[in-house]
Amino acid sequence: MTPRPASGRAAAADRLARADRSRTFPPLPARPGARGLFAESWWGSAWLDALETTALDSARLARGRTYARDGHVDTINVTPGRIVATVRGSRPRPYSAEIRLRTLTDQEWDGLLDSIAADPGRLTDLLAKKLPHALAEDEVRLLPGPGDLVPRCSCPDHGRPCKHAAALCFQVARLLDADPFVLLLMRGRGERELLDDLSRRNTAHTARETHAHSHAAATSRPPRHRRGPEAGGGTRDAVTAPSAQADPGVAPGEPEPPGAPPVGGVPAKAALADRPRPPLPPPLPAPARPGSPPALPDGDTLPFDPAALEFLAADAAARAHACVSAAASVGHGAGRPPVHSPFPALPPWEDAIRLAATAHPTAGLTSATRALYRDLAAATGRTTTDVARSVAAWRQGGPEGLALLDTPWDPPAGDFDRARSALHAADLPSLRPRHNHLTDADRGIQLRFGHDNRWYPYESEPGTEDWWPTGPADPDPVGALTTLLAR
């Protein structure tokens, strides 16, 4: 029988649960010259104690501390039982450092959460981003002990830990200082998940206490008497028991017993409905230039090429910067005109050429660009020469430059016809027209007229007709040809 697909709400809840069990922290700022204890909280210090008591080489720990202080640890990702970050060493590519820690079992979580829910002080401390001392003394050991932290690293150093893994441990201590829920995530559960579970347990615990208190109050209250009719028309004292429908131990019209929980209330939504909301702050200004993604470690064991990922990340940063800059240029407010994307949708081939041209803006061929062209040619069924020529055309004029590379067209009378007269008046070589091309095959020079009314210079080995885009486009044919002849 085919299982029924999860509903939209269930799928959304599953995505939130998975997101809650993974947290990513940007690189922490460097602290050059800092001295003294690296961690500021007692639980951060306990984390480092677990590292230092099992380290086999204090010199590696010292170098790791220096790496951490100097900001060599990049983005840190924390998931249950695992902490990963790239750490920059002496080589161009960083190393991938990792710390493993055992997660708690479901039975251990039940005991830990019950102890927190039963003690309001512990819950208050956690909500204030403090780790209660009592949690470290419970049967369930939350903080790591000697040997609990298992370091790994992609560097050739087999020390336990190496300086890169040690640097990661020192930076994690700073994360723990700011938020002890990071430690709980390492042990297996996310912050939102824990707070929801604690809320349920706290409600159940409060209900049990309320029931016990109400039952005690009902049994300790003396019976109440009333006058009731009898068969002979007289009256007698009748003993009444508390009604099952009424609040136990409280007669109608009588005050609540001391210490009874309050009843009724106002929904939070109604209480906050008339609360004034401050206006949103203005958007931050766009940076002067897009940022550069961090270098990734070698990906021998990864299912993707780290260089390709860096390549795509740099392009995403450039596109985002262009979009933010375009939006900021038209102002803010409800009456501003719609902002069109500076990156229109392109066919896969054109977008691949755009990526190759913008990621490596220099014209020279390096080992990295040759490898890129080979991969791109294999993926698109072209030759590396086709890729290199198309990249040169994109650098020359973007989409229009690429269109002119393979598609001639017949321009209307006007600028194209006047160009030959302008070249003759400037005493420049006479070029033969064909479609939108002006060519001197013997000299190996050519100008192509674009739909944007600009002239695109090309050159070739004389007599080979192997034309390559050369130099920038120019709205003046004289300027374009003069630049081409000066090469």
Coordinates of C-alpha atoms in Angstrom, one line a residue:
M1 CA 0.0 0.0 0.0
T2 CA 1.4 3.4 -1.0
P3 CA 1.8 5.7 2.0
R4 CA -0.2 8.9 1.9
P5 CA 1.9 12.0 1.3
A6 CA 2.3 14.3 4.3
S7 CA -0.1 17.3 4.4
G8 CA 1.2 20.8 3.8
R9 CA 1.0 21.6 7.5
A10 CA 2.9 18.4 8.5
A11 CA 5.5 19.1 5.8
A12 CA 6.0 22.6 7.0
A13 CA 6.3 21.4 10.6
D14 CA 8.9 18.9 9.5
R15 CA 10.9 21.6 7.7
L16 CA 10.8 23.8 10.8
A17 CA 11.9 20.9 13.0
R18 CA 14.9 20.1 10.7
A19 CA 15.8 23.8 10.6
D20 CA 15.6 24.0 14.4
R21 CA 18.3 21.2 14.6
S22 CA 20.8 23.1 12.5
R23 CA 22.3 26.5 13.4
T24 CA 24.9 28.4 11.4
F25 CA 27.0 31.1 13.0
P26 CA 29.0 33.7 11.0
P27 CA 32.7 34.1 11.7
L28 CA 33.2 35.5 15.1
P29 CA 35.2 38.8 15.2
A30 CA 38.9 38.5 15.9
R31 CA 40.2 39.5 19.3
P32 CA 43.9 40.3 18.7
G33 CA 45.9 41.0 21.8
A34 CA 43.2 39.6 24.2
R35 CA 44.6 37.9 27.3
G36 CA 43.2 35.9 30.2
L37 CA 40.4 33.4 30.1
F38 CA 39.0 32.6 26.7
A39 CA 35.5 31.8 27.9
E40 CA 33.5 34.2 30.1
S41 CA 30.8 31.8 31.5
W42 CA 31.3 28.9 33.8
W43 CA 29.8 26.5 31.3
G44 CA 32.1 27.9 28.5
S45 CA 35.1 27.2 30.8
A46 CA 33.8 23.7 31.5
W47 CA 33.7 23.1 27.7
L48 CA 37.3 24.1 27.4
D49 CA 38.3 22.0 30.4
A50 CA 37.0 18.9 28.6
L51 CA 39.3 19.9 25.7
E52 CA 42.4 20.7 27.7
T53 CA 42.3 17.7 30.0
T54 CA 42.5 15.3 27.1
A55 CA 44.8 17.2 24.8
L56 CA 48.1 15.4 24.1
D57 CA 50.1 18.5 23.1
S58 CA 49.7 21.9 24.9
A59 CA 51.6 23.6 22.1
R60 CA 48.9 22.7 19.6
L61 CA 46.3 24.1 22.0
A62 CA 48.2 27.4 22.3
R63 CA 48.4 27.7 18.5
G64 CA 44.7 26.9 18.3
R65 CA 43.9 29.6 20.8
T66 CA 46.0 32.0 18.7
Y67 CA 44.1 31.0 15.5
A68 CA 40.8 31.6 17.2
R69 CA 41.8 35.0 18.6
D70 CA 43.1 36.1 15.2
G71 CA 39.8 35.1 13.4
H72 CA 41.0 32.1 11.4
V73 CA 37.8 30.2 12.1
D74 CA 35.1 30.8 9.4
T75 CA 31.4 30.0 9.5
I76 CA 30.4 27.4 12.2
N77 CA 27.6 24.9 11.7
V78 CA 26.1 23.1 14.7
T79 CA 23.9 20.1 14.4
P80 CA 23.1 17.3 16.9
G81 CA 26.4 15.6 17.8
R82 CA 28.5 17.5 15.3
I83 CA 30.2 20.9 14.9
V84 CA 31.9 21.8 11.6
A85 CA 33.8 24.8 10.4
T86 CA 36.5 25.7 8.0
V87 CA 39.7 27.0 9.5
R88 CA 42.3 29.0 7.6
G89 CA 45.8 27.8 8.0
S90 CA 49.1 28.5 6.1
R91 CA 47.8 27.1 2.8
P92 CA 45.5 28.9 0.3
R93 CA 42.6 26.5 0.9
P94 CA 41.3 26.2 4.5
Y95 CA 40.9 22.9 6.3
S96 CA 37.6 21.3 7.4
A97 CA 37.6 20.9 11.2
E98 CA 35.0 18.9 13.1
I99 CA 34.1 18.2 16.7
R100 CA 31.9 15.2 17.6
L101 CA 29.9 14.9 20.8
R102 CA 27.5 12.1 21.9
T103 CA 23.8 13.0 21.8
L104 CA 21.5 12.2 24.7
T105 CA 19.0 9.3 24.5
D106 CA 15.2 9.9 24.7
Q107 CA 15.2 8.6 28.3
E108 CA 18.0 11.0 29.3
W109 CA 16.1 13.9 27.6
D110 CA 12.9 13.0 29.6
G111 CA 14.8 13.1 32.9
L112 CA 16.5 16.4 32.0
L113 CA 13.4 18.2 30.8
D114 CA 11.3 17.0 33.7
S115 CA 13.9 18.4 36.2
I116 CA 13.8 21.7 34.4
A117 CA 10.0 21.9 34.2
A118 CA 9.7 21.1 37.9
D119 CA 12.0 23.9 38.9
P120 CA 10.9 27.4 37.7
G121 CA 14.4 28.8 38.6
R122 CA 16.0 26.5 36.1
L123 CA 13.6 27.4 33.3
T124 CA 14.1 31.1 34.1
D125 CA 17.8 30.8 33.9
L126 CA 17.6 29.0 30.5
L127 CA 15.3 31.7 29.1
A128 CA 17.8 34.3 30.3
K129 CA 20.5 32.4 28.3
K130 CA 22.2 31.1 31.4
L131 CA 23.0 27.5 32.2
P132 CA 21.9 26.5 35.7
H133 CA 24.6 24.9 37.9
A134 CA 22.1 22.3 38.9
L135 CA 22.0 20.9 35.4
A136 CA 25.7 20.1 35.5
E137 CA 25.2 18.1 38.8
D138 CA 22.2 16.0 37.6
E139 CA 22.4 12.4 36.7
V140 CA 22.2 13.3 33.0
R141 CA 25.7 14.8 32.2
L142 CA 25.0 17.8 29.9
L143 CA 28.5 19.3 29.8
P144 CA 31.2 17.2 28.1
G145 CA 33.8 15.5 30.3
P146 CA 37.3 14.2 29.6
G147 CA 37.3 12.3 26.3
D148 CA 33.8 13.3 25.3
L149 CA 35.0 15.7 22.6
V150 CA 36.2 13.9 19.4
P151 CA 38.1 16.2 17.1
R152 CA 38.7 15.6 13.4
C153 CA 40.4 17.7 10.7
S154 CA 41.3 17.4 7.0
C155 CA 44.9 18.7 7.7
P156 CA 47.8 16.3 7.6
D157 CA 48.5 16.8 11.3
H158 CA 47.3 13.7 13.3
G159 CA 47.4 15.5 16.7
R160 CA 44.4 15.1 19.0
P161 CA 43.4 17.8 18.6
C162 CA 45.3 19.6 15.9
K163 CA 45.5 23.4 16.0
H164 CA 42.6 23.8 13.6
A165 CA 40.2 21.6 15.6
A166 CA 41.5 23.3 18.8
A167 CA 40.7 26.7 17.3
L168 CA 37.2 25.6 16.5
C169 CA 36.7 24.4 20.1
F170 CA 37.8 27.8 21.5
Q171 CA 35.4 29.6 19.2
V172 CA 32.6 27.3 20.2
A173 CA 33.2 28.3 23.9
R174 CA 32.4 31.9 22.8
L175 CA 29.2 30.7 21.2
L176 CA 28.3 28.9 24.5
D177 CA 29.0 32.1 26.4
A178 CA 26.3 33.9 24.4
D179 CA 23.8 31.0 24.2
P180 CA 23.8 27.8 26.2
F181 CA 21.1 26.4 23.9
V182 CA 24.0 25.7 21.5
L183 CA 25.1 23.0 24.0
L184 CA 21.6 21.6 24.1
L185 CA 21.6 21.5 20.3
M186 CA 24.9 19.6 20.3
R187 CA 23.3 17.1 22.7
G188 CA 20.5 16.5 20.2
R189 CA 17.6 19.0 20.3
G190 CA 16.9 22.5 19.0
E191 CA 15.9 25.5 21.0
R192 CA 12.3 25.8 19.6
E193 CA 11.8 22.1 20.1
L194 CA 13.0 22.3 23.7
L195 CA 10.9 25.3 24.6
D196 CA 7.8 23.8 23.2
D197 CA 8.4 20.6 25.1
L198 CA 9.2 22.5 28.3
S199 CA 6.0 24.5 27.9
R200 CA 3.9 21.3 27.7
R201 CA 5.7 19.7 30.7
N202 CA 5.4 22.9 32.7
T203 CA 1.7 23.1 32.0
A204 CA 1.2 19.4 33.0
H205 CA 3.2 19.9 36.1
T206 CA 1.2 23.0 37.1
A207 CA -2.1 21.1 36.4
R208 CA -1.0 18.3 38.7
E209 CA -0.1 20.7 41.5
T210 CA -3.4 22.6 41.1
H211 CA -5.4 19.4 41.2
A212 CA -3.6 18.2 44.3
H213 CA -4.1 21.6 46.0
S214 CA -7.8 21.7 45.1
H215 CA -8.3 18.2 46.3
A216 CA -6.6 19.0 49.6
A217 CA -8.7 22.1 50.1
A218 CA -11.9 20.2 49.4
T219 CA -11.2 17.4 51.8
S220 CA -10.1 19.8 54.6
R221 CA -13.3 22.0 54.3
P222 CA -16.1 21.1 56.9
P223 CA -19.3 19.9 55.3
R224 CA -21.9 22.5 54.6
H225 CA -25.5 22.1 55.9
R226 CA -28.8 23.3 54.3
R227 CA -32.4 23.0 55.3
G228 CA -34.3 20.6 53.1
P229 CA -37.9 19.3 52.9
E230 CA -38.8 16.0 54.4
A231 CA -41.7 13.6 53.7
G232 CA -43.7 15.0 56.6
G233 CA -43.4 18.6 55.3
G234 CA -40.8 19.5 58.0
T235 CA -37.2 20.3 57.5
R236 CA -34.0 18.8 58.6
D237 CA -30.3 19.5 58.2
A238 CA -29.0 18.0 55.0
V239 CA -25.3 17.5 54.3
T240 CA -24.3 18.6 50.8
A241 CA -21.3 17.4 49.0
P242 CA -19.4 19.5 46.5
S243 CA -21.0 19.3 43.1
A244 CA -19.0 17.5 40.4
Q245 CA -19.8 20.4 38.1
A246 CA -18.7 23.2 40.5
D247 CA -15.2 24.1 41.4
P248 CA -14.2 21.6 44.2
G249 CA -14.3 23.0 47.7
V250 CA -15.8 26.4 46.7
A251 CA -19.5 27.1 47.3
P252 CA -21.4 29.6 45.0
G253 CA -20.8 33.1 46.2
E254 CA -17.9 32.2 48.5
P255 CA -14.4 33.6 47.9
E256 CA -11.6 31.4 46.4
P257 CA -9.5 29.7 49.1
P258 CA -6.1 31.3 49.7
G259 CA -3.5 30.2 47.1
A260 CA -6.0 29.0 44.5
P261 CA -5.0 29.5 40.9
P262 CA -6.6 32.5 39.1
V263 CA -9.4 31.7 36.7
G264 CA -10.3 33.4 33.4
G265 CA -8.0 35.9 31.7
V266 CA -7.5 37.8 28.5
P267 CA -6.1 36.3 25.3
A268 CA -2.6 37.6 24.6
K269 CA -3.7 38.7 21.1
A270 CA -6.4 40.9 22.6
A271 CA -4.1 42.3 25.2
L272 CA -1.5 43.4 22.7
A273 CA -3.9 44.5 19.9
D274 CA -3.8 48.2 20.8
R275 CA -0.1 48.3 21.6
P276 CA 1.6 51.0 19.5
R277 CA 4.2 49.6 17.0
P278 CA 7.3 51.7 16.2
P279 CA 8.0 52.4 12.5
L280 CA 10.4 50.1 10.8
P281 CA 14.0 51.4 10.6
P282 CA 15.2 52.5 7.1
P283 CA 17.1 49.9 5.1
L284 CA 20.8 49.7 5.6
P285 CA 22.8 51.2 2.7
A286 CA 24.2 48.8 0.1
P287 CA 27.9 48.1 0.5
A288 CA 30.3 49.6 -2.0
R289 CA 31.0 46.3 -3.6
P290 CA 29.8 42.7 -3.2
G291 CA 31.5 40.5 -0.7
S292 CA 33.7 37.5 -1.5
P293 CA 32.7 34.1 -0.4
P294 CA 35.1 32.2 1.9
A295 CA 37.5 29.7 0.3
L296 CA 36.4 26.1 0.8
P297 CA 38.6 23.1 1.7
D298 CA 39.5 20.6 -0.9
G299 CA 36.5 18.4 -1.8
D300 CA 38.0 14.9 -2.3
T301 CA 35.3 13.3 -0.2
L302 CA 32.5 15.8 -1.2
P303 CA 29.8 15.1 -3.9
F304 CA 30.5 18.5 -5.5
D305 CA 33.4 20.6 -6.7
P306 CA 34.4 23.3 -4.1
A307 CA 35.7 25.6 -6.8
A308 CA 32.3 25.4 -8.6
L309 CA 30.5 26.3 -5.4
E310 CA 32.8 29.2 -4.7
F311 CA 32.1 30.3 -8.3
L312 CA 28.3 30.2 -7.9
A313 CA 28.5 31.9 -4.5
A314 CA 30.5 34.8 -5.9
D315 CA 28.0 35.2 -8.7
A316 CA 25.1 35.1 -6.2
A317 CA 26.7 37.8 -4.1
A318 CA 27.3 40.0 -7.2
R319 CA 23.7 39.6 -8.4
A320 CA 22.3 40.3 -4.9
H321 CA 24.5 43.4 -4.7
A322 CA 23.2 44.6 -8.1
C323 CA 19.6 44.0 -7.1
V324 CA 19.9 45.9 -3.8
S325 CA 21.7 48.8 -5.4
A326 CA 19.0 49.0 -8.1
A327 CA 16.3 49.0 -5.5
A328 CA 18.0 51.7 -3.4
S329 CA 18.4 54.0 -6.4
V330 CA 14.7 54.5 -6.8
G331 CA 14.0 55.5 -3.1
H332 CA 11.5 54.0 -0.7
G333 CA 7.9 54.3 0.1
A334 CA 4.6 53.1 -1.2
G335 CA 4.6 55.3 -4.3
R336 CA 8.0 54.2 -5.8
P337 CA 8.0 52.6 -9.2
P338 CA 8.5 48.9 -9.6
V339 CA 12.1 47.8 -9.8
H340 CA 13.0 45.4 -12.6
S341 CA 15.8 42.9 -12.1
P342 CA 19.1 43.9 -13.5
F343 CA 19.6 40.2 -14.5
P344 CA 16.9 39.2 -17.0
A345 CA 16.3 35.5 -17.5
L346 CA 18.7 33.9 -20.0
P347 CA 18.9 30.6 -21.8
P348 CA 21.2 28.1 -20.2
W349 CA 24.0 28.6 -22.7
E350 CA 24.0 32.4 -22.4
D351 CA 23.8 32.2 -18.6
A352 CA 26.7 29.7 -18.5
I353 CA 28.8 32.1 -20.6
R354 CA 27.8 35.0 -18.4
L355 CA 29.0 33.1 -15.3
A356 CA 32.3 32.2 -16.9
A357 CA 32.9 35.8 -18.1
T358 CA 32.0 37.5 -14.8
A359 CA 33.6 35.0 -12.4
H360 CA 37.0 35.4 -14.1
P361 CA 37.0 39.0 -15.5
T362 CA 40.6 38.9 -16.8
A363 CA 41.2 38.0 -20.4
G364 CA 44.2 35.8 -19.7
L365 CA 43.9 32.1 -19.6
T366 CA 45.0 30.5 -16.4
S367 CA 44.8 26.8 -15.3
A368 CA 41.6 27.6 -13.4
T369 CA 39.9 29.2 -16.5
R370 CA 41.1 26.4 -18.8
A371 CA 39.6 23.8 -16.4
L372 CA 36.4 25.8 -16.3
Y373 CA 36.2 26.1 -20.1
R374 CA 36.7 22.3 -20.4
D375 CA 34.0 21.5 -18.0
L376 CA 31.6 24.0 -19.6
A377 CA 32.3 22.6 -23.1
A378 CA 31.7 19.1 -21.9
A379 CA 28.4 20.1 -20.2
T380 CA 27.1 22.0 -23.2
G381 CA 28.3 19.9 -26.2
R382 CA 30.6 22.7 -27.4
T383 CA 34.3 23.0 -27.9
T384 CA 36.6 24.8 -25.6
T385 CA 37.3 27.3 -28.4
D386 CA 33.6 28.0 -28.7
V387 CA 33.5 28.7 -25.0
A388 CA 36.5 30.9 -25.0
R389 CA 35.3 32.9 -28.0
S390 CA 31.8 33.3 -26.4
V391 CA 33.3 34.5 -23.1
A392 CA 35.3 37.1 -25.0
A393 CA 32.2 38.3 -26.8
W394 CA 30.3 38.6 -23.5
R395 CA 33.1 40.6 -21.9
Q396 CA 33.0 42.8 -25.0
G397 CA 29.3 43.6 -24.9
G398 CA 27.2 41.3 -22.7
P399 CA 24.1 39.7 -24.3
E400 CA 24.4 41.9 -27.4
G401 CA 28.1 41.0 -27.9
L402 CA 27.2 37.3 -27.6
A403 CA 24.4 37.7 -30.2
L404 CA 26.7 39.4 -32.7
L405 CA 29.2 36.6 -32.5
D406 CA 27.1 34.1 -34.5
T407 CA 24.1 36.1 -35.8
P408 CA 24.5 38.7 -38.6
W409 CA 21.7 41.0 -39.4
D410 CA 20.9 43.8 -41.9
P411 CA 20.8 47.2 -40.3
P412 CA 18.6 49.9 -41.8
A413 CA 20.1 52.8 -43.8
G414 CA 21.6 55.5 -41.6
D415 CA 24.5 55.1 -39.1
F416 CA 25.8 51.9 -40.8
D417 CA 26.0 53.6 -44.2
R418 CA 27.6 56.8 -42.8
A419 CA 30.3 54.8 -41.1
R420 CA 32.3 54.1 -44.3
S421 CA 32.3 57.8 -45.1
A422 CA 33.6 58.6 -41.6
L423 CA 36.4 56.0 -41.9
H424 CA 37.4 57.4 -45.3
A425 CA 37.4 61.0 -44.0
A426 CA 39.7 59.9 -41.1
D427 CA 42.1 58.3 -43.6
L428 CA 41.5 54.8 -42.2
P429 CA 41.5 51.6 -44.3
S430 CA 38.5 51.0 -46.5
L431 CA 36.3 48.1 -45.2
R432 CA 34.0 46.0 -47.3
P433 CA 30.3 45.9 -46.1
R434 CA 28.3 42.7 -45.7
H435 CA 25.2 42.5 -43.5
N436 CA 26.2 44.4 -40.3
H437 CA 30.0 43.7 -40.9
L438 CA 32.7 46.0 -42.2
T439 CA 35.7 43.8 -43.1
D440 CA 39.3 44.0 -44.4
A441 CA 40.2 40.3 -44.6
D442 CA 43.7 40.9 -45.9
R443 CA 44.5 42.9 -42.7
G444 CA 42.5 40.6 -40.5
I445 CA 40.3 43.4 -39.1
Q446 CA 36.5 43.8 -38.8
L447 CA 33.8 46.0 -37.2
R448 CA 30.4 44.6 -36.4
F449 CA 27.4 46.9 -35.9
G450 CA 25.1 46.0 -33.0
H451 CA 21.5 46.6 -32.4
D452 CA 22.6 49.0 -29.6
N453 CA 24.2 51.3 -32.3
R454 CA 27.7 50.4 -31.1
W455 CA 30.7 49.1 -33.1
Y456 CA 32.3 45.9 -32.0
P457 CA 35.9 45.3 -33.1
Y458 CA 37.1 41.8 -34.2
E459 CA 40.4 40.5 -35.5
S460 CA 41.7 37.4 -37.2
E461 CA 44.8 35.9 -38.7
P462 CA 44.9 37.3 -42.2
G463 CA 43.2 35.0 -44.7
T464 CA 41.8 32.6 -42.0
E465 CA 38.4 34.1 -41.3
D466 CA 38.8 33.0 -37.7
W467 CA 37.3 36.1 -36.1
W468 CA 37.6 36.9 -32.3
P469 CA 36.1 39.8 -30.4
T470 CA 38.9 42.2 -29.5
G471 CA 38.6 45.3 -27.3
P472 CA 35.6 47.2 -26.1
A473 CA 32.6 48.3 -28.2
D474 CA 32.5 51.9 -29.2
P475 CA 29.6 54.1 -30.5
D476 CA 32.1 55.7 -32.9
P477 CA 33.4 53.5 -35.8
V478 CA 36.5 55.7 -36.1
G479 CA 37.4 55.2 -32.4
A480 CA 36.7 51.5 -32.6
L481 CA 38.9 51.0 -35.7
T482 CA 41.7 53.2 -34.4
T483 CA 41.9 51.2 -31.2
L484 CA 41.9 48.0 -33.2
L485 CA 44.7 49.1 -35.5
A486 CA 46.8 50.2 -32.5
R487 CA 46.9 46.7 -31.1

